[in-house]
XYZ file of C-alpha atoms in Angstrom:
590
model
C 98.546 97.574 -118.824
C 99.615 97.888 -115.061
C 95.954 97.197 -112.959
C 95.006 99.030 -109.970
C 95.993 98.234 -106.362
C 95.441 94.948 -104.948
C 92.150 95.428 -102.367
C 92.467 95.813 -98.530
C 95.737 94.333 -98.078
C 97.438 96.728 -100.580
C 98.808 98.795 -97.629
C 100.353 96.010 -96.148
C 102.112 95.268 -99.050
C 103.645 98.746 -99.194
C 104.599 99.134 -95.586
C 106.784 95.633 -95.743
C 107.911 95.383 -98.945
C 106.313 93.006 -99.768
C 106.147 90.855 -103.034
C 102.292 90.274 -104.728
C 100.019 87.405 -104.021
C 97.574 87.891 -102.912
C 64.905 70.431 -83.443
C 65.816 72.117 -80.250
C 68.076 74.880 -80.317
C 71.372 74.278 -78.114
C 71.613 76.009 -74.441
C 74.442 78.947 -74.873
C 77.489 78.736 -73.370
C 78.427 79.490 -70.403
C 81.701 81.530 -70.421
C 84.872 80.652 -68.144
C 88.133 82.905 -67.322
C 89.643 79.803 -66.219
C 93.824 80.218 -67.265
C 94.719 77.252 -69.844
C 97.454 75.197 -68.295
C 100.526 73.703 -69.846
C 100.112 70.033 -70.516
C 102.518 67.168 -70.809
C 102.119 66.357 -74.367
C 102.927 63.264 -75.221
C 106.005 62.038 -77.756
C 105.829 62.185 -80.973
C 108.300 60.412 -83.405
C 109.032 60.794 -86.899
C 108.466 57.095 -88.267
C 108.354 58.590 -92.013
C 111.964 56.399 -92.637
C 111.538 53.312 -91.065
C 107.679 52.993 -92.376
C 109.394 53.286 -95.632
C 107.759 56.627 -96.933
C 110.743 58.434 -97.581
C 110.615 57.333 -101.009
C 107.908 59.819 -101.477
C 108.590 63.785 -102.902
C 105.734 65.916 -103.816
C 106.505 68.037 -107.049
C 104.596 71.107 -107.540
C 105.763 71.615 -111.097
C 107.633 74.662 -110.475
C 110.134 75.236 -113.494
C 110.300 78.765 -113.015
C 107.717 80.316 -114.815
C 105.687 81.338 -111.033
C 102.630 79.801 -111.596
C 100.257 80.415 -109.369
C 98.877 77.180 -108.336
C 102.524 76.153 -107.391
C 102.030 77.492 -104.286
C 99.343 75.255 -102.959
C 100.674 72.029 -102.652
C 98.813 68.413 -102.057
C 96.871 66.400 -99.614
C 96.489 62.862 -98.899
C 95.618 60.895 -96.084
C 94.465 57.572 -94.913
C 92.163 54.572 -96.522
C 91.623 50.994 -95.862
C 91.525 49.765 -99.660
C 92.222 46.027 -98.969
C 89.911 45.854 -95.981
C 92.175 44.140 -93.456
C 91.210 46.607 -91.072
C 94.412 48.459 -91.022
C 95.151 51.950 -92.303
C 96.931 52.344 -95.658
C 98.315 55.566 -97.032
C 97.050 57.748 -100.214
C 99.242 60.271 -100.982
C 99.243 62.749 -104.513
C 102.032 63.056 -106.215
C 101.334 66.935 -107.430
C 102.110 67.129 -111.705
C 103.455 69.675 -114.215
C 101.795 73.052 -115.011
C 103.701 72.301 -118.311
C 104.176 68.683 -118.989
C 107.694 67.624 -120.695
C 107.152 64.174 -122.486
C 110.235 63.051 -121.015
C 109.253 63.528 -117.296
C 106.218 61.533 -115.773
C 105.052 62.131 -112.316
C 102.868 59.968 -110.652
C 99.591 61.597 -109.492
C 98.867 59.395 -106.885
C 100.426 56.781 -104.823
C 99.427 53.992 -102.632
C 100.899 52.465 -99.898
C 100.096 49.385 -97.808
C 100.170 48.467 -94.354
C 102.402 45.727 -93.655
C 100.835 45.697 -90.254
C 104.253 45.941 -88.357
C 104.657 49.381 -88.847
C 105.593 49.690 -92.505
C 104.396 50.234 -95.705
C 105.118 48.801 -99.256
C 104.063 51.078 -102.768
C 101.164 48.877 -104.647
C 100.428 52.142 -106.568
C 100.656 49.421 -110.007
C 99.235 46.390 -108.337
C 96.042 48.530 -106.802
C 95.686 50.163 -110.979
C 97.078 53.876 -109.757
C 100.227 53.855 -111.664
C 100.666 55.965 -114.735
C 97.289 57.718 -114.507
C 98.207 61.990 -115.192
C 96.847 65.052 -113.484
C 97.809 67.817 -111.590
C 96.706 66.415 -108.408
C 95.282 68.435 -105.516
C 93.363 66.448 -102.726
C 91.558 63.285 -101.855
C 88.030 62.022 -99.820
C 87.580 58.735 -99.551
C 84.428 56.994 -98.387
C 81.884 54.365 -100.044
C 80.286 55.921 -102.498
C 78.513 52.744 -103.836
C 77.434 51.102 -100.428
C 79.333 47.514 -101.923
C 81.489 47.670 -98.796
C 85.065 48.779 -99.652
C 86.465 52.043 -99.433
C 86.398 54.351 -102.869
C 87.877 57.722 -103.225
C 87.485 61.207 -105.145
C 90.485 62.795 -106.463
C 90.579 66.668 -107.017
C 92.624 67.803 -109.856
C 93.899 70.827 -111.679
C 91.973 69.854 -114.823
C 89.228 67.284 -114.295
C 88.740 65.211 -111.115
C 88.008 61.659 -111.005
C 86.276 58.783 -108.868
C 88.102 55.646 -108.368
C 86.040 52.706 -107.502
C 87.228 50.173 -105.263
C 87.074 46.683 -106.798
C 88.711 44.278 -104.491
C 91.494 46.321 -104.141
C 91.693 47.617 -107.484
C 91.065 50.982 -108.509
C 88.318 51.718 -111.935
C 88.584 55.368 -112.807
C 84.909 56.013 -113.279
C 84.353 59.555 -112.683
C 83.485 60.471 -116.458
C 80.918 57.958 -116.476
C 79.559 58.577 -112.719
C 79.204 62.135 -113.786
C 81.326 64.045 -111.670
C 84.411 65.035 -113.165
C 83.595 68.446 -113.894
C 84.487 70.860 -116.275
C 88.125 71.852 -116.430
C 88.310 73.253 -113.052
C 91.208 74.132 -110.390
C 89.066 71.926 -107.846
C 90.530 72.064 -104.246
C 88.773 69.629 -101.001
C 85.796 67.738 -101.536
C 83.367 65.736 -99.295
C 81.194 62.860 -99.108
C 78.137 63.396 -97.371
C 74.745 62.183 -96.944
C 72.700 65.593 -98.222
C 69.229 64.279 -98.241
C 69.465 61.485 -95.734
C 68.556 58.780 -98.146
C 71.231 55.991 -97.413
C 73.658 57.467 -100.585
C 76.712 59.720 -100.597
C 76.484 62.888 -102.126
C 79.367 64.468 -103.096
C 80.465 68.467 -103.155
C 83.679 69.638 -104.881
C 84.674 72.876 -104.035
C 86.664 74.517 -106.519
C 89.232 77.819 -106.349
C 89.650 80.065 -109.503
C 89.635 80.234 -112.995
C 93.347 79.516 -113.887
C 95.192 78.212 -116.675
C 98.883 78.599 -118.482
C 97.569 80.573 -121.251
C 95.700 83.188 -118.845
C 98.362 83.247 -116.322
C 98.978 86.883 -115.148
C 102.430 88.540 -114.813
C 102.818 90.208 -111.593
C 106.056 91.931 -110.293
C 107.045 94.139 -107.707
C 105.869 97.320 -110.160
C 102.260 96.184 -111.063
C 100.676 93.762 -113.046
C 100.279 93.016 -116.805
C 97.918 91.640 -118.506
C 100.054 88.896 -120.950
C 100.521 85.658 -120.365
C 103.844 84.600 -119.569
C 105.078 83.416 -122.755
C 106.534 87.133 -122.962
C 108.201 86.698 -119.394
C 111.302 87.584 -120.170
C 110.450 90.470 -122.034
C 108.066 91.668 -119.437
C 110.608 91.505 -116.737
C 112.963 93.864 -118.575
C 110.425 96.749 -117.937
C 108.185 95.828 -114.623
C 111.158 93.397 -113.329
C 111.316 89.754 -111.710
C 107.868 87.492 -111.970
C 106.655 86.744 -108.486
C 102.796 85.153 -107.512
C 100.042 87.213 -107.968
C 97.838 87.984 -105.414
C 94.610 85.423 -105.176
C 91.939 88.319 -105.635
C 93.825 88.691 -109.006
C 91.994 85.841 -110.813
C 88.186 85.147 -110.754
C 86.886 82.298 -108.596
C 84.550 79.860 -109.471
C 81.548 78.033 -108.254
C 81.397 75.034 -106.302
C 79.822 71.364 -107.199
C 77.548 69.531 -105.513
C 76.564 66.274 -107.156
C 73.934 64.357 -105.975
C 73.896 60.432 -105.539
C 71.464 58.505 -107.978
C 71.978 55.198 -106.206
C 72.833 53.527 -109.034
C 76.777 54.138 -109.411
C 75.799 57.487 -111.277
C 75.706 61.494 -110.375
C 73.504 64.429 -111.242
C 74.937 67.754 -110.762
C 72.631 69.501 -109.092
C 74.735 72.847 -107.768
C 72.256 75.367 -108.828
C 68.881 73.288 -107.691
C 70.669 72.405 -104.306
C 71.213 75.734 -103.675
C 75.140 75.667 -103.904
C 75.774 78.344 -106.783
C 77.786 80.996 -105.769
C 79.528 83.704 -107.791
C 81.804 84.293 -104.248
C 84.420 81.486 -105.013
C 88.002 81.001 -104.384
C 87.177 77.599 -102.005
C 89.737 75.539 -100.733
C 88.214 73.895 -97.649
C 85.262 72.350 -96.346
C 83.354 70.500 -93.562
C 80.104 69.161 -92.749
C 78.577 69.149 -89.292
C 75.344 69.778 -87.825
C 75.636 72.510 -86.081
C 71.778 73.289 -85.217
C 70.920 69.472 -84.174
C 68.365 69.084 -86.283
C 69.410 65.473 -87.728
C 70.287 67.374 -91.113
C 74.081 67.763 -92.413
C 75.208 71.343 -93.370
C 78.661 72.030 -94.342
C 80.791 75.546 -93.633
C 83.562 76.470 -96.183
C 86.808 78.726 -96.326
C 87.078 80.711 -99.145
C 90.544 82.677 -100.180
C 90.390 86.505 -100.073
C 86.351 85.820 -100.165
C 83.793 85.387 -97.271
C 83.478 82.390 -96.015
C 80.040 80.232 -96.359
C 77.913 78.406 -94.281
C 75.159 76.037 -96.003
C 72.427 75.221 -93.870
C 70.278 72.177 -95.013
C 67.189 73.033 -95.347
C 65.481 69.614 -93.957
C 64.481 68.328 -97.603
C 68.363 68.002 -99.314
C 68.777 71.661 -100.012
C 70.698 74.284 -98.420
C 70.552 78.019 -97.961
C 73.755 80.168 -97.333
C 74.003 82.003 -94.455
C 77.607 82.827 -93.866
C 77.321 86.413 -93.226
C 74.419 86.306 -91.082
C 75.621 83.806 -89.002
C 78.832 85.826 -88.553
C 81.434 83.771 -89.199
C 82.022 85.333 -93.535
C 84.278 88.285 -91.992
C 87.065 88.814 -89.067
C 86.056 91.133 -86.595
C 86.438 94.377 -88.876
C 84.383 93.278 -91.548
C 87.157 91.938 -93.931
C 87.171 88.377 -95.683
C 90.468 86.187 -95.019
C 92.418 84.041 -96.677
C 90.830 80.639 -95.085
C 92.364 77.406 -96.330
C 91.860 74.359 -93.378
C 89.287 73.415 -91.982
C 87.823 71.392 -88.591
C 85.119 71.519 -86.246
C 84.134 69.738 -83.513
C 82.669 70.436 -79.459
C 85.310 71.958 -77.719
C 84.103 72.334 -74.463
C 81.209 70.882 -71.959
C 78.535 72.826 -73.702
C 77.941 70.680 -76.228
C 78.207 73.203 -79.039
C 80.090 73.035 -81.848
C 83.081 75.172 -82.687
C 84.272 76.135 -86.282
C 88.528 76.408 -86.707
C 90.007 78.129 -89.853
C 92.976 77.673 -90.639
C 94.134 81.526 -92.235
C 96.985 83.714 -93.548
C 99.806 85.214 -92.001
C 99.171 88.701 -90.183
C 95.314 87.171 -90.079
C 95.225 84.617 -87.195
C 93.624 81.457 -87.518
C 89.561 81.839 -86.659
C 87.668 80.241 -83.811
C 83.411 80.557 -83.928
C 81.259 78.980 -81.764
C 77.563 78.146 -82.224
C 75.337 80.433 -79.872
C 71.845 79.577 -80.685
C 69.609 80.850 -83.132
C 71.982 80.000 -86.318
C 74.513 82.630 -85.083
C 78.241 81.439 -84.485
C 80.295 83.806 -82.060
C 83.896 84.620 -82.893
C 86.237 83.205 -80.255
C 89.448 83.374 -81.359
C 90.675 85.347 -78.591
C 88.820 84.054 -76.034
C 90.539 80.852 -76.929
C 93.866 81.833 -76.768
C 94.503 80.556 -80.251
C 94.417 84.223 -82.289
C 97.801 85.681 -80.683
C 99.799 82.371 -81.058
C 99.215 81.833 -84.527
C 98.937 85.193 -85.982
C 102.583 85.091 -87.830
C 101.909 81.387 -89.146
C 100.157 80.504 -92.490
C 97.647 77.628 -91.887
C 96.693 75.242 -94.195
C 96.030 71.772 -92.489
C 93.852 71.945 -89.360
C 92.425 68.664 -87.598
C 90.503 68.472 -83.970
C 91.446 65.317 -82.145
C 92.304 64.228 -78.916
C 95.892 63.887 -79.103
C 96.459 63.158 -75.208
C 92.738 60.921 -74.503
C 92.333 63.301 -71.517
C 88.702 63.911 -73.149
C 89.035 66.937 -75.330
C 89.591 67.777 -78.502
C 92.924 69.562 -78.988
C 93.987 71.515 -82.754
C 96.841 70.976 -84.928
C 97.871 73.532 -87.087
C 99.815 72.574 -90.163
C 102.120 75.712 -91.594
C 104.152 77.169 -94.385
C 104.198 80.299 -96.413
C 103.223 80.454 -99.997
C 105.866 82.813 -100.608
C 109.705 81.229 -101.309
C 111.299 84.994 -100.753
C 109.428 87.107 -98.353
C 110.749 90.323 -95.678
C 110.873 89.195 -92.633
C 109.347 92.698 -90.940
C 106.167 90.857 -89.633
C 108.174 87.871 -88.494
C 106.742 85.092 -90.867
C 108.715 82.836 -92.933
C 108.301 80.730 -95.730
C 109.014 77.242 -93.994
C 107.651 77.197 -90.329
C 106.754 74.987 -87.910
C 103.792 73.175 -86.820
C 102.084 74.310 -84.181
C 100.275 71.671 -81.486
C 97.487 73.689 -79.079
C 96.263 71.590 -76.188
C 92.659 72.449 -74.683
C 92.011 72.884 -71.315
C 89.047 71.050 -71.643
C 86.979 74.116 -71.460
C 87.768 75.158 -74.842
C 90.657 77.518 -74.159
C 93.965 76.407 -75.368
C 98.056 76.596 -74.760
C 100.429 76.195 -77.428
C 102.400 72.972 -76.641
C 106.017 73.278 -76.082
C 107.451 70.095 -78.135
C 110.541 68.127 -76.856
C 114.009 68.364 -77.875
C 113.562 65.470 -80.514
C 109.859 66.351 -81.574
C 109.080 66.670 -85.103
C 106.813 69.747 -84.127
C 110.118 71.370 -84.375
C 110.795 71.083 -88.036
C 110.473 73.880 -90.340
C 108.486 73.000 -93.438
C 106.404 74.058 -95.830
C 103.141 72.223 -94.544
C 99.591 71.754 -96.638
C 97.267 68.533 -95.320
C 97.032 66.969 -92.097
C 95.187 63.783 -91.805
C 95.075 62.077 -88.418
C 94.119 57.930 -88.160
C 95.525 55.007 -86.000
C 98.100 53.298 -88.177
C 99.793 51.292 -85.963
C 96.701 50.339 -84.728
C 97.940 50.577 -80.814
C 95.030 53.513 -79.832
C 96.614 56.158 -80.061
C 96.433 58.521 -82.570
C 99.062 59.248 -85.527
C 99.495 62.024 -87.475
C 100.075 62.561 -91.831
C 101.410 65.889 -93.093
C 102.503 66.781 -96.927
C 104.573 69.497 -97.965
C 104.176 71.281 -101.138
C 107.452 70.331 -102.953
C 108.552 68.081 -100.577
C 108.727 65.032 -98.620
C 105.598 63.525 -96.610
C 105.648 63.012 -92.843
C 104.749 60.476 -90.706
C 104.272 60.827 -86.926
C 104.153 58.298 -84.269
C 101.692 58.905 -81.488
C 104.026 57.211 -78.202
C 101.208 57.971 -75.683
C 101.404 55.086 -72.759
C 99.440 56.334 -69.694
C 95.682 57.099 -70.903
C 92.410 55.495 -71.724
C 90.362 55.742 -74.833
C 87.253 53.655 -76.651
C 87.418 53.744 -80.063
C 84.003 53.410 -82.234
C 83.741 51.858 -86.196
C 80.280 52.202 -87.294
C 78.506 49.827 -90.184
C 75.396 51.275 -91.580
C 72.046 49.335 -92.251
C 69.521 51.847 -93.045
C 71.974 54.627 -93.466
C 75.051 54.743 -95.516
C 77.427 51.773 -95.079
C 80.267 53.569 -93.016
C 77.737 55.373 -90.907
C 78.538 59.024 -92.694
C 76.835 61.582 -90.657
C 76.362 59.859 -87.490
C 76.661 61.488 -83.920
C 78.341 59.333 -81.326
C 78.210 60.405 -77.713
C 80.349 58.939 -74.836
C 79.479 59.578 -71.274
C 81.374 59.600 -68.118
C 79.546 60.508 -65.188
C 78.364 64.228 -65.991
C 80.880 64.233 -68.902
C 79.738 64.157 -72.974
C 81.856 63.996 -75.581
C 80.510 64.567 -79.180
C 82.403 63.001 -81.940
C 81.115 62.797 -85.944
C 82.106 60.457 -88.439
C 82.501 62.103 -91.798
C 85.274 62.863 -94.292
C 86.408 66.692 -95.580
C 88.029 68.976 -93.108
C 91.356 69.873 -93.159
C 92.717 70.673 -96.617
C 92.813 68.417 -99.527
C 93.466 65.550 -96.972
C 91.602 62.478 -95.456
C 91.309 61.512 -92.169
C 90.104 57.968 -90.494
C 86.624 57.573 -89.897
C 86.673 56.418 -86.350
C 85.060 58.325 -82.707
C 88.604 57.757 -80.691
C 87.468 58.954 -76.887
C 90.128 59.974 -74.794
C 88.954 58.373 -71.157
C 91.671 59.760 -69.266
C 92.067 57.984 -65.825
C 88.731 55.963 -66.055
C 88.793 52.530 -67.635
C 85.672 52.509 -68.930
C 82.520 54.773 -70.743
C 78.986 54.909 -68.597
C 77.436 55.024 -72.096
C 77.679 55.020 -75.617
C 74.630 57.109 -77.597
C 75.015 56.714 -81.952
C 72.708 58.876 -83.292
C 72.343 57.231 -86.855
C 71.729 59.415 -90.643
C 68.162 57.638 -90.150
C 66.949 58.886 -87.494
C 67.714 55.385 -85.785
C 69.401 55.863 -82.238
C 71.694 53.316 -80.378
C 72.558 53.381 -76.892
C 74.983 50.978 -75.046
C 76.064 50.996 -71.257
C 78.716 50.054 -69.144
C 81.697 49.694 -72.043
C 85.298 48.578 -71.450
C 87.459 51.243 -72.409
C 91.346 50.487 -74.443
C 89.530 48.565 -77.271
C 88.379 49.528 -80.375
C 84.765 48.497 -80.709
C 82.620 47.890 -83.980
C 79.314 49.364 -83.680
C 76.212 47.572 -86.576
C 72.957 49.811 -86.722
C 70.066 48.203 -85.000
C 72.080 45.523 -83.151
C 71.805 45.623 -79.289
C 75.408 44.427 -78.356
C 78.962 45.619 -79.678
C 81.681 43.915 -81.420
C 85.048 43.674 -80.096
C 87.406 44.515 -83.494
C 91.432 45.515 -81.804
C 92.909 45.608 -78.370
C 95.922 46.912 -77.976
């Protein structure tokens, strides 16, 4: 049976040629016309080689038969598992849609700083090796408040919790109670919901999808068979290709709430995090209204996007399409997949960045007041740069310490053959925007020898300080491919970087606000995991200083309500920051 057109994008489809897939309230901002300026950005080198990743190949089990999750690739990202204080690397290995018994891939794979710039595989010594999934994305954080860094892996099938013991990894998910059902499960989070010292956990999950309910779609329509009549199929509605996403039914979300005991309830309907609009692939937490409680905002595929507001007591209501930031400016719900937000500018409001599809541009909203987010894409000069790109990572951070946050925007098609009427392409380059520092941005031009020039089929971004000189470096995977590495070679600037340790809140400070100050300057930074897609970032406040060599002040506002202020701090150190304690601890100078 051929099925009707494919929604709003049908006439796109036609016209190209194209193949199927488918407290207080915050002062407003004050707007500027002030032209964003090209920036000397500062060198980036591939170190993928020489820190002895190129070992690494993610394999998206594509064997021909156009599956649809093939298209989506893997994250990974950065933990400290050994806790020497220097970053190691988590990466997932991808699987097969349709295992052979004579190939094993490994889902995930660890590797350890050396602390000289390289890495050796402990995937066996650390008790990864062997274990078997599809694997999608990672969040790491401590879950268990023991001290060491755990993580939550998002699968094709069931997901899983590994807990950190010394270095080695326990798969405990089935008996923490959050593995799930078998789900396509996409980014998750760790997160502090009810602000009582334990990590929560949501899951957000994509679409109900499976070999045995895999749609046939072609350039003539789709059929309703599974594809273990491919061939036969193809001889009457022609080549397979990927269906379009509003094709299969999404799913609900998860939202799991911390007993304090090691253990899970899954409390997604009570919580208030049910929703029959699924199709999720990324998600942040922030808090937006300043109110002390977290809310998270999430992308949805081909479905509005949500925004959860916490409701002071744990729970959350969804106001995504009241806030305005479900819809582009027409009304119609992208294709989100990354995720980021952070204060862009001097207002001290908080700006959401969504990563979208081709033809789409990639969406900027900015808090106004009064739970209603204004779209800014335009005004922020990111819309027209990065309407032919795909964009699934998307992380905020300061890549040149001047004291803003600028965007990276990691991109690649989902489509192997496309038309190239509209200009996109399957593998594309990455695309660096620098802010102005009052939220308007240029896209950087990248030297001859930059690895913002390579072509690739991009899915997570993860930003930490591996080499542990300041600055920061940059992780991106590729669906079906290789992982890179980037070296952050900035020289001339200032920063103060800021590790929290809980007391009364969580153990790694999950939640927290940290505010630097120079002279009349603030600059808002939040220490949490999620964002970006599938992928894991450090948990550090890095402050660009620019020319100053040191921060006026230092404000943590803690998840209990504690607040910590410090004056008169050197700057080009990182510093370790204990709730309650009156002084700072000196932890890495450069």
């Amino acid at each position: 049976m051929i099925l009707p057109p494919f929604g709003r994008h049908f006439h796109l489809f036609i016209a190209f040629s194209l193949l199927f897939v488918g407290c207080n309230q915050p002062t407003p901002r004050s707007s500027s016309n002030t032209e964003p300026q090209q920036k000397q950005v500062p060198s980036l080198k591939d170190a993928t080689e020489e820190a002895g990743l190129s070992d690494f190949m993610h394999d998206n089990g594509a064997r021909g038969q156009m599956y649809f999750p093939e298209q989506m690739g893997s994250g990974g990202g950065f933990i400290d598992y050994n806790g020497d204080g220097w970053l190691d690397i988590l990466l997932v290995g991808g699987g097969l849609l349709d295992p052979e018994p004579s190939t094993q891939i490994e889902a995930l794979r660890l590797y350890k700083n050396n602390q000289d710039g390289t890495f050796t595989e402990v995937t066996e010594d650390s008790g990864l090796s062997g274990y078997q999934a599809y694997g999608k994305g990672i969040t790491v954080a401590d879950y268990d408040n023991d001290g060491d860094e755990d993580f939550f892996f998002t699968t094709l099938h069931k997901n899983d919790l590994f807990r950190n013991d010394a270095g080695v990894f326990a798969s405990v998910g089935e008996e923490a109670g959050v593995s799930g059902e078998t789900l396509w499960s996409s980014s998750a989070l760790f997160f502090d919901a009810d602000l009582d010292g334990d990590l929560d956990l949501y899951v957000a999950n994509y679409a109900a999808w499976s070999p045995d309910i895999d749609i046939f779609c072609s350039i003539q329509g789709i059929v309703l068979l599974d594809t273990r009549g491919a061939k036969d199929l193809e001889k009457s509605y022609g080549q397979k290709v990927y269906c379009a996403p509003n094709e299969y039914t999404g799913v609900s979300s998860y939202f799991y709430r911390n007993n304090g005991d090691g253990s899970f309830n899954d409390e997604t309907l009570e919580a208030g995090f049910y929703q029959t609009e699924g199709k999720s692939l990324g998600v942040a937490e922030f808090d937006y209204n300043r109110d002390g409680w977290p809310d998270l905002v999430v992308t949805n595929d081909a479905e509005p996007d949500l925004l959860y507001k916490n409701n002071g007591d744990g729970t959350f209501t969804e106001t995504g399409k009241r806030s305005g930031i479900a819809f582009d400016e027409l009304g119609h719900a992208r294709a989100g997949m990354g995720i980021d937000v952070g204060v862009v500018d001097d207002s001290g409001l908080e700006s959401i960045f969504i990563g979208n599809f081709s033809s789409e541009t990639i969406g900027v909203y900015t808090y106004t007041g009064n739970d209603i987010f204004e779209d800014r894409a335009a005004a922020s000069r990111i819309g027209p740069p990065s309407y032919l790109t795909l964009t699934f990572g998307l992380i905020l951070f300061d890549i040149e310490y001047d004291g803003d946050l600028d965007m990276l925007a990691a991109n690649g098609h989902v489509w192997a053959v496309r038309p190239t009427l509209d200009g996109s392409t399957y593998r594309q380059k990455p695309q660096l925007f620098v802010n102005n520092g009052s939220g308007q941005f240029t896209e950087a031009t990248p030297s001859a020898d930059s690895p913002l020039l390579k072509e690739m089929v991009a899915r997570g971004a993860s930003y930490g300080d591996f080499d542990r000189d300041g600055d920061l470096d940059l992780l991106v995977t590729e669906n079906n491919g290789p992982v890179q590495l980037w070296k952050n070679e900035l020289t001339d600037a200032n920063y103060l970087r800021v590790h929290l340790q809980g007391i009364a809140s969580n153990s790694e400070g999950l939640g927290a606000q940290v505010i630097a100050v120079l002279g009349n300057k603030r600059m808002y930074q939040r220490i949490r995991t999620g964002s970006s897609y599938l992928s894991q970032s450090e948990k550090v406040a890095s402050f660009g200083l620019g020319n100053q060599t040191r921060a006026d002040s230092l404000i943590i506002h803690w998840p209990s309500g504690k607040i910590d202020v410090f004056t008169n701090l050197e700057g080009n150190q990182d510093l370790l920051v204990v709730e309650g304690e009156d002084h700072v601890q000196v932890i890495a100078t450069p």
